[in-house]
PDB file of C-alpha atoms in Angstrom:
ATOM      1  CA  UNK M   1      11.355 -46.147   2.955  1.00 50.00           C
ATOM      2  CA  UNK M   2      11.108 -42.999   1.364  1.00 54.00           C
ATOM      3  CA  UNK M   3      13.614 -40.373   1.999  1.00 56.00           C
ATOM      4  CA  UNK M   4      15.329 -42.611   4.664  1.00 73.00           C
ATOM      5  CA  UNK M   5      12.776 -42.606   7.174  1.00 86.00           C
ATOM      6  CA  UNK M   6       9.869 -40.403   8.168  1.00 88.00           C
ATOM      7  CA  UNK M   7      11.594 -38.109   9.754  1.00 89.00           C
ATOM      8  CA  UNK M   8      14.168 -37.419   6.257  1.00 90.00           C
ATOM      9  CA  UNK M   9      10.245 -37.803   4.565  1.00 88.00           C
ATOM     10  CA  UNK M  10       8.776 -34.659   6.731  1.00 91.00           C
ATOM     11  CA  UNK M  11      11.989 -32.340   6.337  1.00 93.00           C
ATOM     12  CA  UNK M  12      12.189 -33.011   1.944  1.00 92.00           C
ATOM     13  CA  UNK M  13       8.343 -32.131   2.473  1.00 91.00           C
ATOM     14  CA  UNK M  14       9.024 -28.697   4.141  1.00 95.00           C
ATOM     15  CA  UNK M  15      12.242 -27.817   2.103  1.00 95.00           C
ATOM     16  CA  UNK M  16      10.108 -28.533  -1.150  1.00 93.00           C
ATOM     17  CA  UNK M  17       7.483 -26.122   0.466  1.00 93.00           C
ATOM     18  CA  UNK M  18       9.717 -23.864   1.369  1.00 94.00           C
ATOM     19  CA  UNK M  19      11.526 -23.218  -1.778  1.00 94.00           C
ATOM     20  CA  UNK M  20       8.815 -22.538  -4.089  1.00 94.00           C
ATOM     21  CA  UNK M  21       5.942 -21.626  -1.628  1.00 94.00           C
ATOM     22  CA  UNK M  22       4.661 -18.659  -3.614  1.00 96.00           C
ATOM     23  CA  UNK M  23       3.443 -21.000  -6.482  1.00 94.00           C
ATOM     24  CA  UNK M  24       2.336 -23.327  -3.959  1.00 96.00           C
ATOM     25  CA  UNK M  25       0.173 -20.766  -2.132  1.00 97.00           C
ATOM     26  CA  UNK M  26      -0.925 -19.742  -5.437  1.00 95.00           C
ATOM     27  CA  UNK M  27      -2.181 -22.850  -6.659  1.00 93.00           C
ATOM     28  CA  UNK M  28      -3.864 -23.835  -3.748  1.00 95.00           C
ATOM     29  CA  UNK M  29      -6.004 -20.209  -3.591  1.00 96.00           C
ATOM     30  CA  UNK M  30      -7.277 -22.237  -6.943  1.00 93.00           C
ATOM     31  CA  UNK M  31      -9.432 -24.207  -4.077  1.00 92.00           C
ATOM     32  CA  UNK M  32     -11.328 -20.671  -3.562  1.00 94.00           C
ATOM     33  CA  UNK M  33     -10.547 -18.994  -7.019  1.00 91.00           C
ATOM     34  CA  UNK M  34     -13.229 -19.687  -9.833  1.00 86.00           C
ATOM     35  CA  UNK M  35     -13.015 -22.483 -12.189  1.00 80.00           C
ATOM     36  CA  UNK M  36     -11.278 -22.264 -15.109  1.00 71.00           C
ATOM     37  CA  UNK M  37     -11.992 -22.367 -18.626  1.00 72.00           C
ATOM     38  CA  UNK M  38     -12.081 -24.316 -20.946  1.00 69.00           C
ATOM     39  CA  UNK M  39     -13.068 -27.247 -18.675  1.00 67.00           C
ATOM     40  CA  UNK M  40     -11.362 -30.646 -18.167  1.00 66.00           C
ATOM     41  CA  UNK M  41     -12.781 -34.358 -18.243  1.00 66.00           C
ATOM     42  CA  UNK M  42     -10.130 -35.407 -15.330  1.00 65.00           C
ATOM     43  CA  UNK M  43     -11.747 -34.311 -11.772  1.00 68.00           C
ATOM     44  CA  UNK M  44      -9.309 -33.083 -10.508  1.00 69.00           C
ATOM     45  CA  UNK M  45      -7.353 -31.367 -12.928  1.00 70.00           C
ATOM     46  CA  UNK M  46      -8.718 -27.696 -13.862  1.00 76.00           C
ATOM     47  CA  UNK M  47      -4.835 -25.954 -14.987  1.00 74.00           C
ATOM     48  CA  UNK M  48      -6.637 -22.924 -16.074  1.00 77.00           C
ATOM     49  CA  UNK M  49      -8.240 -22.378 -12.836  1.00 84.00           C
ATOM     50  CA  UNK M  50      -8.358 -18.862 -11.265  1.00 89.00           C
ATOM     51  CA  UNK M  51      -6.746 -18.654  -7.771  1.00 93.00           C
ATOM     52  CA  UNK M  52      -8.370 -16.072  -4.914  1.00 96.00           C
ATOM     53  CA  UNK M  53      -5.988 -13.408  -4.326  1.00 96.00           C
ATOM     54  CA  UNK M  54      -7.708 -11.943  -0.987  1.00 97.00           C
ATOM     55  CA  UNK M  55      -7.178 -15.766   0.916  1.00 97.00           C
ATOM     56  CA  UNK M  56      -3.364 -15.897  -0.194  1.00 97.00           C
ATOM     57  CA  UNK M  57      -1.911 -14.048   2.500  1.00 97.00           C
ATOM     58  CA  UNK M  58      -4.138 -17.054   4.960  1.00 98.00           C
ATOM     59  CA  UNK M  59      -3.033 -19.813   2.955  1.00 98.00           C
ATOM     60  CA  UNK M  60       0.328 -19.125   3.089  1.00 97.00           C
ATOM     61  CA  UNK M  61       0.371 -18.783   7.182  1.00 97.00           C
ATOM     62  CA  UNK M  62      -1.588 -21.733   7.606  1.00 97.00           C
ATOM     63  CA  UNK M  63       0.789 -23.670   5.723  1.00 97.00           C
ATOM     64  CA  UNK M  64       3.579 -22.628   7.777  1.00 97.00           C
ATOM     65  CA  UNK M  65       1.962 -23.630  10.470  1.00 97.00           C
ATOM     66  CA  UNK M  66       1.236 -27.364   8.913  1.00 96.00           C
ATOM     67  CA  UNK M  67       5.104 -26.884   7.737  1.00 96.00           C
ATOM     68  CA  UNK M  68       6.338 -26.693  11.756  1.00 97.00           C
ATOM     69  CA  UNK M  69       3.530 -29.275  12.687  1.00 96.00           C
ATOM     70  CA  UNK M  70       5.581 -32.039   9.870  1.00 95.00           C
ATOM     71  CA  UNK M  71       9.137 -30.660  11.564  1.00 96.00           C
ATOM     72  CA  UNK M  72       7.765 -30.000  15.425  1.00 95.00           C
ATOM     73  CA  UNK M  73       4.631 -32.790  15.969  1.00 93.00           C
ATOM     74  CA  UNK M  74       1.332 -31.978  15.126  1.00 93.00           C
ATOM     75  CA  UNK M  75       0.615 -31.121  19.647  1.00 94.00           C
ATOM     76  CA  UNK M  76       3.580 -28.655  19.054  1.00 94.00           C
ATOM     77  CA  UNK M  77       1.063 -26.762  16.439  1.00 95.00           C
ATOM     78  CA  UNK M  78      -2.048 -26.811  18.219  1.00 95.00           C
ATOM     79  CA  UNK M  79      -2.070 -23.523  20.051  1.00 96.00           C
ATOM     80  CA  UNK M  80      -0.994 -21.863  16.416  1.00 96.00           C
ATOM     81  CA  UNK M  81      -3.660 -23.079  14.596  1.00 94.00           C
ATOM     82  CA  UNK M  82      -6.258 -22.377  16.943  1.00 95.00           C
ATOM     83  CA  UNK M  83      -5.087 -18.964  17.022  1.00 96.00           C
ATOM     84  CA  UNK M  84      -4.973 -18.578  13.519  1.00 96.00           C
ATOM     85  CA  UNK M  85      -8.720 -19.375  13.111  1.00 95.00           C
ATOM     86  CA  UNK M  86      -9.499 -17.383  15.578  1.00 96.00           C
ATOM     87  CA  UNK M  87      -8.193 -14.351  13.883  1.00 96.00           C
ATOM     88  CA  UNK M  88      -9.462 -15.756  10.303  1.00 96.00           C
ATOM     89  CA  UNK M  89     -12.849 -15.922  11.804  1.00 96.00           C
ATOM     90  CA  UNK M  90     -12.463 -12.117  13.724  1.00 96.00           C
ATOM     91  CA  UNK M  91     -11.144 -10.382  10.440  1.00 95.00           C
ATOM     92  CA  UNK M  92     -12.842 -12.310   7.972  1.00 95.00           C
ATOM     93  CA  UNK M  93     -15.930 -14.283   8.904  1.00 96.00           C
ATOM     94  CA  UNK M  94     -17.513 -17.945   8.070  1.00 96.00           C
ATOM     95  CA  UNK M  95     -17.424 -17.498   4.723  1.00 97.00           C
ATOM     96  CA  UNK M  96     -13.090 -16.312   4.874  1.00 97.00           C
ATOM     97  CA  UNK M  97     -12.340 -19.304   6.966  1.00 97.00           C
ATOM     98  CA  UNK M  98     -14.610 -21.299   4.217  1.00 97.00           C
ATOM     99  CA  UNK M  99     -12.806 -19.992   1.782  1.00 97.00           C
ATOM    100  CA  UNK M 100      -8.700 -20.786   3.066  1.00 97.00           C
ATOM    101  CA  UNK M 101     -10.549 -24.539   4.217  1.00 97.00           C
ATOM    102  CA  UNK M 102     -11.218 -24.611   0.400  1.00 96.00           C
ATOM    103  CA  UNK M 103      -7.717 -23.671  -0.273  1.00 96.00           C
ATOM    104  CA  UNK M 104      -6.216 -25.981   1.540  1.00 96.00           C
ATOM    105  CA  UNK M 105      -8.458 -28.795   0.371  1.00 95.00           C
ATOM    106  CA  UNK M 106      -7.931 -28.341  -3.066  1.00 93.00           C
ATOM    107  CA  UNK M 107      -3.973 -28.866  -2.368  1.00 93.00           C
ATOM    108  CA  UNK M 108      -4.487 -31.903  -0.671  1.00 93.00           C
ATOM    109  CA  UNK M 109      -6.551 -33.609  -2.722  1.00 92.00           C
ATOM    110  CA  UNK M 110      -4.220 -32.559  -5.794  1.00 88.00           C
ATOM    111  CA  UNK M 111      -0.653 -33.766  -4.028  1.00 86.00           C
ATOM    112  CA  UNK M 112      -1.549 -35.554  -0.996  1.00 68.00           C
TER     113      UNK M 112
END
């Protein structure tokens, strides 16, 4: 088991996070950025790719709410997130809320 058990698992998860979540933020406003050049043959590699500055500050809340949802249960969350898009959507339309989904998808498809 890694870490011990899940639990041990979720915690190393948020303490990595936690301690260098500026880069992290950063790279994953790649998911909304533009591509960078010049390209690369691996899909999912693009190290030269431009993150979006303006979905930052949205990324980074929404991953401290995924951060309490791997400490508190993903229930415990719920009422967070669903505020949080609210507010995306209010302040920044379709196309915002596109834009941090992007985010976030590029990060998990890049670590997991």
């Amino acid at each position: 088991e890694w870490a011990g058990d899940e639990n041990a698992a979720r915690r190393e998860a948020v303490e990595r996070v936690s301690g260098n979540y500026e880069a992290i933020v950063k790279f994953a406003a790649r998911g909304a950025g533009s591509k960078g050049f010049p390209r690369y043959g691996a899909p999912l590699s693009d190290p030269n790719a431009v993150p979006n500055d303006d979905v930052q500050p949205a990324v980074d809340h929404m991953l401290r709410i995924v951060c309490l949802a791997l400490l508190d249960g993903v229930d415990s969350q719920e009422k967070a997130l669903e505020e949080a898009i609210a507010v995306l959507l209010k302040d920044g339309g379709k196309d915002f809320v596109s834009a941090v989904i992007a985010s976030l998808s590029y990060m998990r498809d890049r670590v997991g």
